[in-house]
């Protein structure tokens, strides 16, 4: 079974400060990990993914995430937050060793609020 | 710019009525997913298809929900009869069946059942 946890319902950060949105996962094998962002009244939009290789993954809009196998984490980061980054962020996982499609398990989401 | 499209974007109906939601996946994608999003339950996977065949619909209430792919360019999700608890945003997503590939989401159908 695969699962993902986002321990924070909401993260508040001041514009210009670095931001971190936390994600931990559980899979029986090795993971594929994803981050998505959802703006109000919109569908989820893909930000970045970890498949293999370098543990630091860079994605859209200046976001990056670091895969940490020992801590089973994949935290989303950005060096300098913008007000326009305010949105709902979802972490998702898929176990590499499961067959049958690319079914993802999503976390419950973290609301990011960036204030002036 | 290829996108997943969904119709209608908004639907208000009365309890007991049939509701049909449609999705056009990105051309060439061979997996299609239906999700439901509510404040209480978050994002739930209802069903998914690969090459038009249903692979998993365990998340879907079987007595009232049905999902089909009549052809590669159309996926449908039907609710009959609808109930107020079905009020939610329903998302369709598509992707390529290759390990590690991301899913691309449509804009959603906001369903309100009175």
XYZ file of C-alpha atoms in Angstrom:
230
model
C 0.000 0.000 0.000
C 1.111 3.536 -0.626
C 0.290 6.618 1.405
C 1.373 10.208 1.792
C 1.066 12.637 4.689
C 1.069 16.414 4.679
C 1.265 17.297 8.361
C 0.354 20.967 7.997
C -3.088 22.122 6.931
C -1.788 25.650 6.422
C 1.569 27.369 6.108
C 1.926 31.120 6.445
C 4.999 32.949 5.209
C 5.941 36.537 4.476
C 6.710 37.518 0.905
C 10.412 37.281 0.191
C 11.004 34.663 2.860
C 11.800 31.042 2.062
C 8.954 28.571 2.222
C 8.737 24.865 2.955
C 5.703 22.629 2.551
C 6.227 19.231 4.135
C 5.427 15.794 2.754
C 6.256 12.311 3.972
C 5.398 9.100 2.197
C 5.099 5.372 2.704
C 5.555 2.739 0.000
C 6.661 -0.866 0.037
C 9.173 -0.335 -2.738
C 10.761 2.751 -4.251
C 8.644 5.846 -4.839
C 7.733 8.178 -7.604
C 6.880 11.490 -5.957
C 4.965 14.481 -7.266
C 3.891 17.957 -6.249
C 0.807 19.656 -7.622
C -0.634 23.121 -7.014
C -4.289 24.120 -7.101
C -5.394 27.725 -7.455
C -8.971 28.668 -6.504
C -11.605 27.237 -8.834
C -8.979 25.492 -10.952
C -7.756 21.966 -11.516
C -4.512 20.620 -10.111
C -1.404 21.721 -11.950
C 1.790 19.660 -12.053
C 4.819 21.337 -10.436
C 7.595 18.759 -10.296
C 8.417 15.101 -9.792
C 11.117 12.791 -8.506
C 11.693 9.627 -10.487
C 15.323 8.757 -9.981
C 18.736 10.373 -9.903
C 19.545 13.678 -8.232
C 17.687 14.065 -4.945
C 17.093 17.776 -5.571
C 14.411 18.297 -8.178
C 13.662 21.665 -9.754
C 10.235 22.500 -11.121
C 7.978 25.283 -12.307
C 7.795 28.815 -10.870
C 11.069 28.493 -8.939
C 9.930 25.587 -6.780
C 12.167 22.703 -5.866
C 11.871 19.606 -3.723
C 14.345 17.337 -2.034
C 13.933 13.590 -1.909
C 15.212 12.124 1.351
C 15.001 8.355 1.363
C 16.106 7.849 4.960
C 13.438 10.247 6.234
C 10.892 9.204 3.588
C 10.268 12.853 2.848
C 9.810 15.039 -0.213
C 9.455 18.601 1.066
C 8.607 21.401 -1.350
C 10.712 24.541 -1.105
C 11.149 27.959 -2.631
C 13.908 30.395 -1.703
C 11.743 33.516 -1.899
C 7.957 33.345 -1.666
C 5.590 35.490 -3.710
C 2.028 36.492 -2.859
C 1.019 34.779 -6.101
C 2.291 31.460 -4.684
C -0.689 31.400 -2.323
C -2.589 28.249 -3.228
C -3.326 24.683 -2.169
C -0.426 22.271 -2.591
C -0.716 18.513 -2.920
C 1.969 15.882 -2.578
C 1.407 12.529 -4.323
C 3.182 9.188 -4.425
C 3.236 6.080 -6.552
C 5.070 2.889 -5.689
C 7.417 1.922 -8.556
C 6.818 -1.729 -7.899
C 3.054 -1.752 -8.398
C 1.708 -2.669 -11.776
C -1.423 -1.555 -13.521
C -1.441 2.056 -14.525
C -0.019 5.163 -12.933
C -2.445 5.488 -10.044
C -1.330 8.145 -7.583
C -2.138 8.552 -3.915
C -2.572 12.196 -2.934
C -2.088 13.883 0.401
C -4.751 16.024 2.018
C -3.221 19.251 0.798
C -1.502 22.209 2.462
C -2.860 25.723 2.065
C 0.014 28.143 1.530
C -0.627 31.769 2.384
C 2.005 34.332 1.463
C 1.462 37.747 2.957
C 2.997 41.135 2.248
C -1.134 23.797 -25.629
C -2.838 20.426 -25.029
C -5.327 20.393 -22.167
C -7.913 18.146 -20.589
C -11.374 19.600 -21.119
C -14.455 18.965 -19.019
C -18.100 19.820 -19.545
C -20.146 21.236 -18.024
C -18.084 23.452 -15.754
C -21.002 23.959 -13.415
C -24.141 21.904 -12.868
C -27.019 22.522 -10.492
C -29.651 19.828 -10.330
C -32.315 18.465 -8.084
C -32.073 15.311 -6.057
C -33.050 12.251 -8.063
C -32.002 13.642 -11.433
C -29.415 12.043 -13.674
C -26.126 13.891 -14.085
C -23.615 13.260 -16.849
C -20.144 14.766 -16.806
C -17.841 14.575 -19.800
C -14.108 14.666 -20.206
C -11.884 14.906 -23.257
C -8.400 13.648 -22.375
C -5.263 14.976 -23.992
C -4.810 13.413 -27.416
C -2.529 10.387 -27.191
C -2.961 9.842 -23.468
C -4.066 6.313 -22.663
C -4.979 6.568 -18.983
C -7.937 8.544 -17.651
C -8.816 9.206 -14.026
C -11.932 10.539 -12.299
C -11.536 12.277 -8.939
C -13.950 13.935 -6.557
C -12.930 16.816 -4.310
C -14.820 17.972 -1.230
C -13.829 19.990 1.797
C -14.502 17.071 4.109
C -12.917 14.207 2.139
C -10.321 16.014 0.109
C -9.345 14.461 -3.231
C -10.719 10.956 -3.802
C -10.025 8.672 -6.753
C -13.295 7.331 -8.124
C -12.176 5.335 -11.155
C -9.485 5.010 -13.765
C -9.087 3.581 -17.215
C -6.219 2.408 -19.349
C -6.693 2.058 -23.083
C -10.416 2.648 -22.447
C -10.709 -0.382 -20.151
C -11.660 0.192 -16.509
C -8.801 -0.789 -14.215
C -10.138 0.279 -10.861
C -13.492 1.720 -9.847
C -13.354 0.704 -6.210
C -13.680 4.315 -5.092
C -17.025 4.744 -6.768
C -20.461 4.026 -5.250
C -21.568 1.313 -7.638
C -25.280 1.638 -7.085
C -25.505 5.149 -8.517
C -22.242 5.983 -10.275
C -20.972 4.673 -13.573
C -17.932 5.569 -15.637
C -17.267 4.727 -19.266
C -14.995 5.545 -22.164
C -17.029 5.200 -25.366
C -13.948 6.118 -27.361
C -10.418 7.363 -26.812
C -11.487 11.012 -26.900
C -14.377 10.844 -24.449
C -14.810 9.714 -20.861
C -18.109 10.030 -19.020
C -19.135 9.899 -15.393
C -22.827 9.443 -14.644
C -24.743 9.700 -11.415
C -28.259 8.295 -11.336
C -30.048 9.171 -9.158
C -28.122 12.092 -7.755
C -28.179 12.959 -4.055
C -27.187 16.110 -2.137
C -24.124 14.305 -0.752
C -22.820 14.033 -4.333
C -22.246 17.793 -4.367
C -18.539 18.236 -5.063
C -16.052 19.191 -7.733
C -15.341 16.324 -10.106
C -12.000 16.281 -11.881
C -10.857 14.298 -14.835
C -7.149 13.719 -15.412
C -5.238 11.978 -18.174
C -1.744 10.651 -18.618
C 0.509 8.244 -20.449
C 0.814 4.757 -19.056
C 4.524 4.883 -18.460
C 5.893 4.585 -14.990
C 6.670 7.929 -13.477
C 4.491 9.984 -15.769
C 2.424 12.739 -14.252
C -1.312 13.220 -14.637
C -2.795 16.299 -16.249
C -5.983 17.620 -14.682
C -8.992 19.250 -16.256
C -10.673 22.342 -14.783
C -13.361 20.308 -13.042
C -17.154 20.178 -12.955
C -18.713 21.811 -9.912
C -21.856 19.818 -9.109
C -24.540 21.042 -6.751
C -27.426 18.705 -5.970
C -30.333 20.420 -4.232
